[in-house]
Short mmCIF file of C-alpha atoms in Angstrom, two decimals:
data_model
loop_
_atom_site.label_atom_id
_atom_site.label_comp_id
_atom_site.label_asym_id
_atom_site.label_seq_id
_atom_site.Cartn_x
_atom_site.Cartn_y
_atom_site.Cartn_z
CA MET A 1 -36.77 -4.43 -7.06
CA ILE A 2 -36.44 -7.20 -9.21
CA PRO A 3 -32.15 -7.28 -9.77
CA THR A 4 -31.51 -8.00 -13.57
CA ARG A 5 -29.81 -11.65 -14.82
CA ARG A 6 -26.77 -10.06 -15.96
CA THR A 7 -26.42 -8.04 -12.34
CA LEU A 8 -26.76 -11.62 -11.01
CA LEU A 9 -24.45 -13.05 -12.48
CA ALA A 10 -21.69 -11.06 -12.32
CA ALA A 11 -22.49 -11.02 -8.27
CA LEU A 12 -22.12 -14.42 -8.35
CA ALA A 13 -18.53 -14.16 -10.20
CA ALA A 14 -17.74 -12.34 -6.74
CA VAL A 15 -19.18 -14.57 -4.16
CA GLY A 16 -17.04 -17.27 -5.51
CA THR A 17 -14.07 -15.59 -4.93
CA LEU A 18 -14.56 -15.30 -1.18
CA ALA A 19 -14.05 -17.76 1.31
CA SER A 20 -14.99 -18.74 5.17
CA LEU A 21 -13.08 -17.29 7.20
CA THR A 22 -13.94 -18.27 10.75
CA ALA A 23 -14.35 -21.70 12.05
CA CYS A 24 -17.77 -22.62 9.97
CA GLY A 25 -17.19 -25.50 9.00
CA GLY A 26 -18.24 -27.14 5.38
CA GLY A 27 -21.50 -29.36 4.26
CA SER A 28 -24.90 -27.48 2.71
CA ASP A 29 -28.46 -28.60 3.91
CA SER A 30 -30.06 -29.06 0.00
CA SER A 31 -33.52 -27.82 1.21
CA ASP A 32 -35.17 -24.82 -0.82
CA SER A 33 -37.02 -22.23 0.73
CA SER A 34 -39.57 -20.05 -1.12
CA SER A 35 -41.62 -16.85 -0.33
CA GLY A 36 -44.39 -18.90 -1.16
CA ALA A 37 -43.71 -20.86 2.24
CA PRO A 38 -46.80 -22.09 4.68
CA LYS A 39 -48.58 -19.06 6.32
CA GLY A 40 -46.99 -18.68 9.37
CA THR A 41 -43.53 -20.04 8.54
CA TYR A 42 -40.68 -17.50 7.88
CA THR A 43 -37.67 -18.98 6.10
CA PHE A 44 -34.17 -18.46 7.55
CA TRP A 45 -30.81 -19.57 6.06
CA ASP A 46 -27.38 -19.10 8.25
CA PRO A 47 -23.86 -20.34 7.62
CA TYR A 48 -23.65 -22.50 10.54
CA PRO A 49 -23.83 -25.86 8.71
CA GLN A 50 -21.87 -27.32 12.40
CA PHE A 51 -24.95 -25.97 14.84
CA ASP A 52 -27.71 -28.23 14.89
CA ALA A 53 -31.66 -27.17 15.67
CA SER A 54 -30.38 -28.65 19.48
CA SER A 55 -27.23 -26.36 19.55
CA PRO A 56 -27.77 -22.86 21.62
CA TRP A 57 -27.78 -21.04 18.53
CA GLY A 58 -30.03 -23.55 16.61
CA LYS A 59 -32.92 -23.00 19.99
CA ARG A 60 -31.70 -18.80 19.18
CA ILE A 61 -33.40 -18.85 15.94
CA SER A 62 -36.61 -20.47 16.82
CA ALA A 63 -37.45 -18.97 20.13
CA CYS A 64 -36.99 -15.77 18.09
CA GLY A 65 -39.58 -17.08 15.48
CA SER A 66 -41.91 -18.14 18.36
CA LYS A 67 -41.46 -14.10 19.38
CA ALA A 68 -42.51 -12.81 16.24
CA GLY A 69 -45.26 -15.20 16.51
CA VAL A 70 -44.10 -17.81 13.37
CA LYS A 71 -42.35 -20.83 12.98
CA VAL A 72 -39.03 -20.36 11.24
CA LYS A 73 -37.95 -23.12 8.81
CA ARG A 74 -33.54 -22.66 9.17
CA THR A 75 -31.59 -24.00 5.96
CA ALA A 76 -27.69 -23.91 7.16
CA TYR A 77 -25.44 -24.27 3.85
CA ASP A 78 -21.44 -23.58 3.38
CA THR A 79 -20.41 -19.81 3.66
CA SER A 80 -19.51 -19.43 -0.08
CA ASP A 81 -22.10 -21.86 -0.51
CA LEU A 82 -25.08 -19.40 0.83
CA GLY A 83 -23.75 -16.88 -1.23
CA ASN A 84 -24.10 -18.53 -4.63
CA LYS A 85 -27.45 -19.77 -3.44
CA ALA A 86 -29.15 -16.74 -2.58
CA LEU A 87 -27.96 -14.93 -6.01
CA LEU A 88 -30.28 -17.47 -7.22
CA ALA A 89 -32.66 -17.75 -5.20
CA ALA A 90 -33.31 -14.31 -5.58
CA GLN A 91 -33.40 -14.71 -9.96
CA GLN A 92 -36.18 -17.41 -9.05
CA GLY A 93 -37.95 -14.84 -6.63
CA ASN A 94 -37.91 -17.20 -3.73
CA ALA A 95 -35.18 -15.72 -1.33
CA PRO A 96 -35.61 -16.29 2.29
CA ASP A 97 -37.34 -14.06 5.13
CA VAL A 98 -34.20 -13.28 6.74
CA MET A 99 -30.65 -14.28 6.40
CA LEU A 100 -27.72 -14.57 8.16
CA VAL A 101 -24.36 -13.75 5.67
CA ASP A 102 -20.17 -13.06 5.84
CA ASN A 103 -19.91 -8.97 6.46
CA PRO A 104 -17.71 -9.28 2.49
CA VAL A 105 -20.59 -10.83 0.92
CA VAL A 106 -22.67 -7.71 1.32
CA SER A 107 -21.49 -5.08 -0.88
CA THR A 108 -22.19 -8.45 -3.61
CA LEU A 109 -25.48 -9.15 -2.44
CA VAL A 110 -26.58 -4.93 -2.90
CA GLU A 111 -25.31 -4.41 -6.18
CA ALA A 112 -27.52 -7.38 -7.30
CA GLY A 113 -30.02 -5.39 -5.52
CA ILE A 114 -31.69 -7.88 -3.02
CA LEU A 115 -31.01 -7.14 0.41
CA ASN A 116 -33.07 -4.51 2.32
CA LYS A 117 -31.52 -0.80 3.74
CA THR A 118 -31.81 -1.50 7.67
CA SER A 119 -33.54 2.20 7.41
CA ASP A 120 -36.72 1.34 5.43
CA LEU A 121 -36.91 -1.82 7.46
CA GLY A 122 -36.80 0.93 10.83
CA LEU A 123 -34.57 -1.54 12.68
CA ASP A 124 -31.75 0.69 14.19
CA THR A 125 -28.39 0.72 14.38
CA LYS A 126 -27.13 3.70 15.65
CA SER A 127 -25.40 1.79 19.35
CA VAL A 128 -23.48 -0.61 16.47
CA GLN A 129 -19.96 0.13 16.79
CA LYS A 130 -19.11 2.71 13.28
CA ASN A 131 -16.41 0.48 12.20
CA ILE A 132 -17.76 -3.16 12.92
CA ILE A 133 -21.74 -1.56 11.22
CA GLY A 134 -19.18 -0.07 8.09
CA ALA A 135 -18.66 -3.97 6.77
CA GLY A 136 -21.83 -3.84 5.33
CA THR A 137 -22.56 -0.09 4.88
CA ILE A 138 -23.13 0.90 1.25
CA ASP A 139 -22.86 4.53 0.36
CA GLY A 140 -23.99 5.59 3.71
CA SER A 141 -26.82 3.00 4.14
CA ALA A 142 -26.25 0.10 6.34
CA TYR A 143 -27.80 -3.09 4.78
CA GLY A 144 -27.80 -5.32 7.45
CA VAL A 145 -27.34 -5.61 11.29
CA PRO A 146 -24.25 -7.55 13.10
CA ILE A 147 -24.66 -10.10 14.99
CA GLY A 148 -20.86 -9.09 16.69
CA ALA A 149 -17.44 -9.55 15.33
CA ASN A 150 -14.77 -11.94 15.63
CA THR A 151 -11.59 -10.78 14.24
CA LEU A 152 -6.87 -11.88 14.71
CA ALA A 153 -4.30 -11.58 17.61
CA LEU A 154 -1.37 -13.21 18.24
CA TYR A 155 -1.78 -16.30 21.10
CA TYR A 156 1.05 -16.76 22.41
CA ASN A 157 2.54 -19.81 24.64
CA LYS A 158 4.05 -18.53 27.98
CA LYS A 159 6.31 -21.41 28.42
CA VAL A 160 7.60 -21.00 25.44
CA LEU A 161 8.67 -16.97 26.10
CA SER A 162 9.73 -17.73 29.29
CA ALA A 163 12.15 -20.22 28.55
CA ALA A 164 13.54 -17.80 25.44
CA GLY A 165 13.54 -15.24 28.23
CA VAL A 166 11.37 -12.97 26.27
CA ASP A 167 8.07 -10.83 27.80
CA PRO A 168 4.96 -10.80 25.39
CA ALA A 169 4.43 -7.16 27.49
CA SER A 170 7.24 -6.37 26.01
CA VAL A 171 6.42 -6.87 21.62
CA LYS A 172 5.35 -3.53 20.73
CA ASP A 173 5.82 -3.76 16.87
CA TRP A 174 7.41 -4.90 14.77
CA ASP A 175 11.06 -5.16 15.60
CA SER A 176 10.43 -6.18 19.42
CA LEU A 177 8.29 -9.16 17.70
CA THR A 178 11.04 -10.51 15.20
CA SER A 179 13.22 -9.75 18.64
CA ALA A 180 11.17 -12.65 20.44
CA LEU A 181 11.53 -14.61 17.57
CA LYS A 182 15.04 -14.63 17.20
CA LYS A 183 15.26 -16.11 20.88
CA VAL A 184 12.80 -17.98 20.85
CA LYS A 185 14.87 -20.16 17.96
CA ALA A 186 17.88 -20.00 19.82
CA ALA A 187 16.08 -21.34 22.56
CA GLY A 188 15.56 -24.09 20.44
CA LYS A 189 11.47 -23.37 20.00
CA LYS A 190 9.23 -22.21 16.82
CA GLY A 191 8.40 -18.79 16.36
CA ILE A 192 5.02 -17.95 15.01
CA THR A 193 2.59 -19.72 12.79
CA PHE A 194 -0.49 -18.22 10.53
CA SER A 195 -1.82 -18.73 7.22
CA ALA A 196 -0.66 -18.01 4.26
CA ILE A 197 -2.55 -19.97 2.22
CA ASN A 198 -3.69 -19.42 -1.66
CA THR A 199 -6.89 -18.02 -0.28
CA GLU A 200 -8.98 -15.55 0.99
CA GLU A 201 -7.93 -16.59 4.61
CA GLY A 202 -4.47 -16.05 3.36
CA SER A 203 -5.37 -12.47 2.78
CA PHE A 204 -7.50 -11.70 5.54
CA GLN A 205 -4.34 -13.23 7.85
CA PHE A 206 -1.77 -11.03 5.84
CA LEU A 207 -4.05 -7.87 5.85
CA PRO A 208 -2.97 -6.87 9.53
CA TRP A 209 0.77 -6.34 8.73
CA PHE A 210 -0.70 -5.12 5.35
CA TRP A 211 -2.50 -2.24 7.21
CA GLY A 212 -0.12 -1.90 10.32
CA ALA A 213 2.34 -0.73 8.18
CA GLY A 214 -0.04 2.24 6.39
CA GLY A 215 -0.10 -0.10 3.15
CA ASP A 216 -3.42 0.96 0.93
CA LEU A 217 -5.42 -1.93 -1.03
CA THR A 218 -5.67 0.23 -3.72
CA LYS A 219 -1.85 0.53 -4.36
CA LEU A 220 -0.32 -2.67 -2.88
CA ASN A 221 3.11 -2.54 -3.96
CA SER A 222 3.19 0.70 -2.46
CA ALA A 223 6.60 0.83 -0.25
CA ASP A 224 4.48 0.45 2.88
CA GLY A 225 2.78 -2.77 1.04
CA VAL A 226 6.21 -4.22 0.01
CA ALA A 227 8.15 -3.68 3.48
CA ALA A 228 4.97 -6.47 4.74
CA LEU A 229 5.23 -8.49 2.39
CA ALA A 230 9.39 -8.64 3.30
CA LEU A 231 8.57 -9.26 7.09
CA TRP A 232 6.81 -12.05 6.45
CA LYS A 233 9.53 -13.46 3.41
CA GLN A 234 12.18 -12.41 6.00
CA TRP A 235 10.36 -14.59 8.78
CA VAL A 236 9.87 -17.65 6.82
CA ASP A 237 13.66 -17.24 4.96
CA GLU A 238 15.27 -17.11 8.71
CA GLY A 239 13.64 -19.66 10.20
CA PHE A 240 11.30 -17.87 12.63
CA ALA A 241 8.14 -19.36 10.64
CA PRO A 242 7.74 -22.17 8.45
CA LYS A 243 7.35 -23.25 5.03
CA ASP A 244 4.39 -24.87 5.07
CA VAL A 245 2.58 -21.33 6.09
CA LEU A 246 1.76 -21.33 2.08
CA GLN A 247 -0.50 -24.18 2.44
CA ASN A 248 -1.94 -23.27 6.15
CA THR A 249 -4.97 -22.63 6.95
CA GLN A 250 -6.36 -21.01 9.65
CA THR A 251 -7.38 -24.92 11.42
CA THR A 252 -4.10 -26.48 10.24
CA SER A 253 -2.38 -23.36 11.25
CA TRP A 254 -3.58 -23.69 14.73
CA GLN A 255 -2.54 -27.60 14.88
CA GLU A 256 1.18 -26.03 14.69
CA PHE A 257 0.79 -24.47 17.77
CA ALA A 258 -1.59 -26.71 19.30
CA THR A 259 1.62 -28.66 19.25
CA GLY A 260 2.79 -26.85 21.97
CA ASP A 261 6.29 -26.02 20.29
CA TYR A 262 6.00 -22.55 18.89
CA ALA A 263 5.76 -19.35 20.35
CA PHE A 264 2.88 -17.37 18.44
CA SER A 265 -0.01 -18.16 16.61
CA GLU A 266 -1.86 -15.20 14.81
CA ASN A 267 -5.65 -16.85 14.82
CA GLY A 268 -8.91 -16.11 15.92
CA THR A 269 -11.58 -15.29 18.80
CA TRP A 270 -13.17 -18.42 17.26
CA GLN A 271 -10.02 -20.49 18.67
CA LEU A 272 -10.28 -19.90 22.55
CA GLY A 273 -12.24 -22.86 23.03
CA ASN A 274 -9.56 -24.95 21.34
CA ALA A 275 -6.69 -22.41 23.53
CA GLU A 276 -8.62 -23.53 26.59
CA LYS A 277 -8.37 -27.39 25.81
CA ALA A 278 -4.41 -26.58 24.24
CA GLY A 279 -3.11 -28.60 28.04
CA PHE A 280 -0.32 -25.09 28.14
CA ASP A 281 -0.68 -21.65 29.72
CA TYR A 282 -1.74 -19.21 26.88
CA GLY A 283 -1.66 -15.13 26.39
CA VAL A 284 -3.24 -13.11 23.70
CA ILE A 285 -1.95 -9.81 22.37
CA ASN A 286 -2.73 -7.65 19.89
CA ILE A 287 -1.15 -7.62 16.68
CA PRO A 288 1.60 -4.53 16.48
CA ALA A 289 1.84 -2.35 14.00
CA ARG A 290 5.22 -1.24 12.36
CA ASN A 291 6.17 1.54 14.66
CA GLY A 292 4.21 0.41 16.87
CA GLY A 293 0.81 0.81 18.95
CA SER A 294 -2.58 -2.00 17.34
CA ALA A 295 -2.05 -2.88 13.65
CA PRO A 296 -5.33 -2.67 12.61
CA VAL A 297 -7.29 -6.24 11.57
CA PRO A 298 -9.94 -7.44 9.37
CA THR A 299 -13.30 -7.51 10.61
CA GLY A 300 -14.85 -11.07 10.98
CA GLY A 301 -18.68 -12.02 11.13
CA GLU A 302 -21.81 -12.38 9.81
CA PHE A 303 -24.52 -9.41 9.13
CA VAL A 304 -28.72 -10.45 9.52
CA THR A 305 -30.14 -9.40 6.49
CA VAL A 306 -33.72 -9.67 4.97
CA PRO A 307 -33.73 -9.99 1.34
CA VAL A 308 -36.09 -8.16 -0.77
CA GLN A 309 -39.64 -9.93 -1.09
CA LYS A 310 -42.34 -9.47 -3.79
CA ASP A 311 -44.97 -9.61 -0.77
CA THR A 312 -43.31 -6.96 1.32
CA ALA A 313 -46.20 -7.43 4.33
CA ARG A 314 -43.91 -10.06 5.23
CA TYR A 315 -41.14 -7.65 6.44
CA ASP A 316 -42.90 -6.77 9.29
CA VAL A 317 -42.14 -10.62 11.23
CA SER A 318 -39.04 -10.17 9.50
CA LYS A 319 -38.03 -7.78 11.45
CA LYS A 320 -38.76 -8.43 14.59
CA ILE A 321 -37.12 -12.03 13.81
CA VAL A 322 -34.27 -9.44 12.76
CA THR A 323 -34.49 -7.72 16.57
CA CYS A 324 -34.89 -10.79 18.87
CA LEU A 325 -31.92 -12.17 17.61
CA THR A 326 -29.99 -8.43 18.00
CA SER A 327 -31.04 -8.04 20.77
CA SER A 328 -28.56 -7.17 23.42
CA SER A 329 -29.72 -10.35 25.60
CA ASN A 330 -29.02 -12.62 22.74
CA LEU A 331 -25.68 -10.67 21.76
CA LEU A 332 -24.38 -11.31 25.44
CA PRO A 333 -23.70 -15.46 25.48
CA THR A 334 -20.57 -16.40 23.89
CA ASP A 335 -21.87 -19.92 23.55
CA MET A 336 -21.39 -20.35 20.24
CA THR A 337 -17.78 -22.17 19.22
CA LEU A 338 -17.02 -18.81 16.83
CA VAL A 339 -17.10 -16.92 20.25
CA TYR A 340 -18.23 -13.56 18.82
CA VAL A 341 -17.50 -9.85 19.93
CA ALA A 342 -20.76 -7.80 20.44
CA PRO A 343 -20.93 -4.90 18.52
CA THR A 344 -22.63 -2.24 20.96
CA ALA A 345 -20.38 -0.95 23.63
CA GLU A 346 -22.31 -2.02 26.03
CA VAL A 347 -22.89 -5.49 26.04
CA GLN A 348 -18.87 -5.76 25.32
CA ALA A 349 -18.14 -4.69 28.26
CA GLU A 350 -20.48 -7.16 30.11
CA GLN A 351 -19.44 -9.70 27.94
CA VAL A 352 -15.54 -9.02 29.67
CA LYS A 353 -16.92 -8.92 32.93
CA GLN A 354 -18.52 -12.64 32.51
CA ASN A 355 -14.94 -13.40 30.50
CA PRO A 356 -11.84 -11.47 31.16
CA LYS A 357 -10.08 -13.38 28.79
CA LEU A 358 -11.89 -11.52 25.92
CA LYS A 359 -10.81 -8.07 26.57
CA PRO A 360 -7.57 -8.46 24.06
CA TRP A 361 -11.21 -9.69 21.51
CA VAL A 362 -12.78 -6.16 22.62
CA GLN A 363 -9.86 -4.04 21.67
CA ALA A 364 -8.78 -5.82 18.59
CA VAL A 365 -12.22 -5.78 17.35
CA ALA A 366 -12.22 -1.79 18.23
CA SER A 367 -9.15 -1.22 15.64
CA ALA A 368 -10.63 -3.74 13.22
CA ARG A 369 -12.07 -2.68 9.30
CA GLY A 370 -13.69 -4.02 7.60
CA ARG A 371 -12.31 -5.57 4.08
CA THR A 372 -14.96 -4.12 1.53
CA SER A 373 -15.08 -0.95 4.06
CA GLY A 374 -13.92 2.83 2.40
CA GLY A 375 -15.88 2.19 -0.82
CA LEU A 376 -14.28 -1.04 -2.17
CA GLY A 377 -17.30 -2.59 -1.81
CA THR A 378 -17.85 -5.68 -4.45
CA LYS A 379 -13.79 -4.65 -5.49
CA TYR A 380 -12.39 -6.25 -2.71
CA PRO A 381 -12.79 -9.62 -3.71
CA THR A 382 -10.64 -8.44 -7.70
CA ILE A 383 -7.75 -7.36 -4.58
CA SER A 384 -7.48 -9.54 -2.41
CA GLN A 385 -6.95 -12.95 -4.84
CA PRO A 386 -3.97 -10.74 -6.47
CA MET A 387 -2.61 -9.74 -2.92
CA TRP A 388 -3.10 -13.64 -1.90
CA THR A 389 -1.05 -14.62 -4.82
CA ALA A 390 1.95 -12.04 -4.65
CA VAL A 391 1.74 -13.19 -0.90
CA GLN A 392 2.54 -17.02 -2.47
CA ALA A 393 4.82 -15.45 -5.10
CA ALA A 394 7.06 -14.09 -2.61
CA LEU A 395 7.08 -16.48 0.19
CA SER A 396 8.36 -19.16 -2.06
CA GLY A 397 10.93 -17.71 -3.89
CA SER A 398 9.47 -17.32 -6.96
CA LYS A 399 9.49 -13.31 -7.07
CA ALA A 400 10.68 -10.58 -4.71
CA PRO A 401 8.48 -9.05 -2.63
CA LYS A 402 8.39 -5.78 -4.51
CA ALA A 403 8.08 -7.95 -7.75
CA ALA A 404 5.14 -9.88 -6.46
CA LEU A 405 3.27 -6.69 -5.97
CA ASP A 406 3.93 -4.91 -8.70
CA THR A 407 1.84 -7.58 -10.62
CA ALA A 408 -0.72 -8.32 -8.05
CA GLN A 409 -1.04 -4.32 -8.12
CA SER A 410 -1.62 -4.76 -12.45
CA ALA A 411 -3.93 -7.75 -12.11
CA ALA A 412 -6.14 -5.46 -9.13
CA ALA A 413 -6.30 -2.16 -11.72
CA LYS A 414 -7.44 -4.58 -14.95
CA GLY A 415 -10.34 -6.07 -11.91
#
């Protein structure tokens, strides 16, 4: 199946709107891959330029190649760059044999016709949690195997909360969280930091509050969606959150929390290593839904995929590489700085046994949703960009939350 030029160009436009959400750093390798690679060599692309060949991840790739009886030529790209290069490589007929991609990109690559179904390859995904595999499932078919998931929760500074007389266990819903922020501010400390930047990171961080209010991405300006944006605006207006959330990435937001002055930080699994180095006692709680319980959070993480090849005989070895990378023994380690929660309950239980601090993250992943799930697929980028634009407009004060989301909904409908 060779994708048409028109389909690939449309897919390139969609990929261009998606940005890296995890701890994946920048940088790229300009090496080209070819399906005509030397015999015995298979090409592998991933979005981890921060991990070289000597890293645990680099060694894992090499070991899985050896187990499959081949040498793996690995190339690492920045997340957004990887999607674009994958589409161009497919157009030129030299896609890599195996590719690890950010989960929102899967639907775009599927629409372009360049990924194989896992069922056609004989890959088993039955043990993967439904909400995790859902991020890579289109029209009932999975197009990759997740190596794990990461997501968002609330880190808290124990000393700051204690000084303000706040028990973190009391934070059950929006009202109790806002009450806690008021007490923290009254005690002379800072409330909560998050990322509301005008990129996909801003949408990623807004989604737990949007979904936690009962919001629907196909109707951004519903009363529920407006309530979520009004909550964030209240926090900024009352000084519970800093005005620089408008420019904060998830990294700079974390750096604010790491000063020790903030009570809470909305951030991800990938910050656990930094939390251990912060120099103060911390804890983690799930992001509360408006009326209690855990809010649905967006699923982050990557899928191991097998691009379409002219030489279909290569699929047998590609399948072996994918199977190795997603085996229980390789899903268990949390030595990567991304700190993935495994996609299967069995391995999650073992991870928590080895590292009890992963327990709240396993709980958060259990309630997570794929951003492209629910049939949104490639429509998601045309919804996300108006949404983050609305967040910017409301928090900056240029528009009221309802007006900002009305504009966003009109733009999303045209997209």
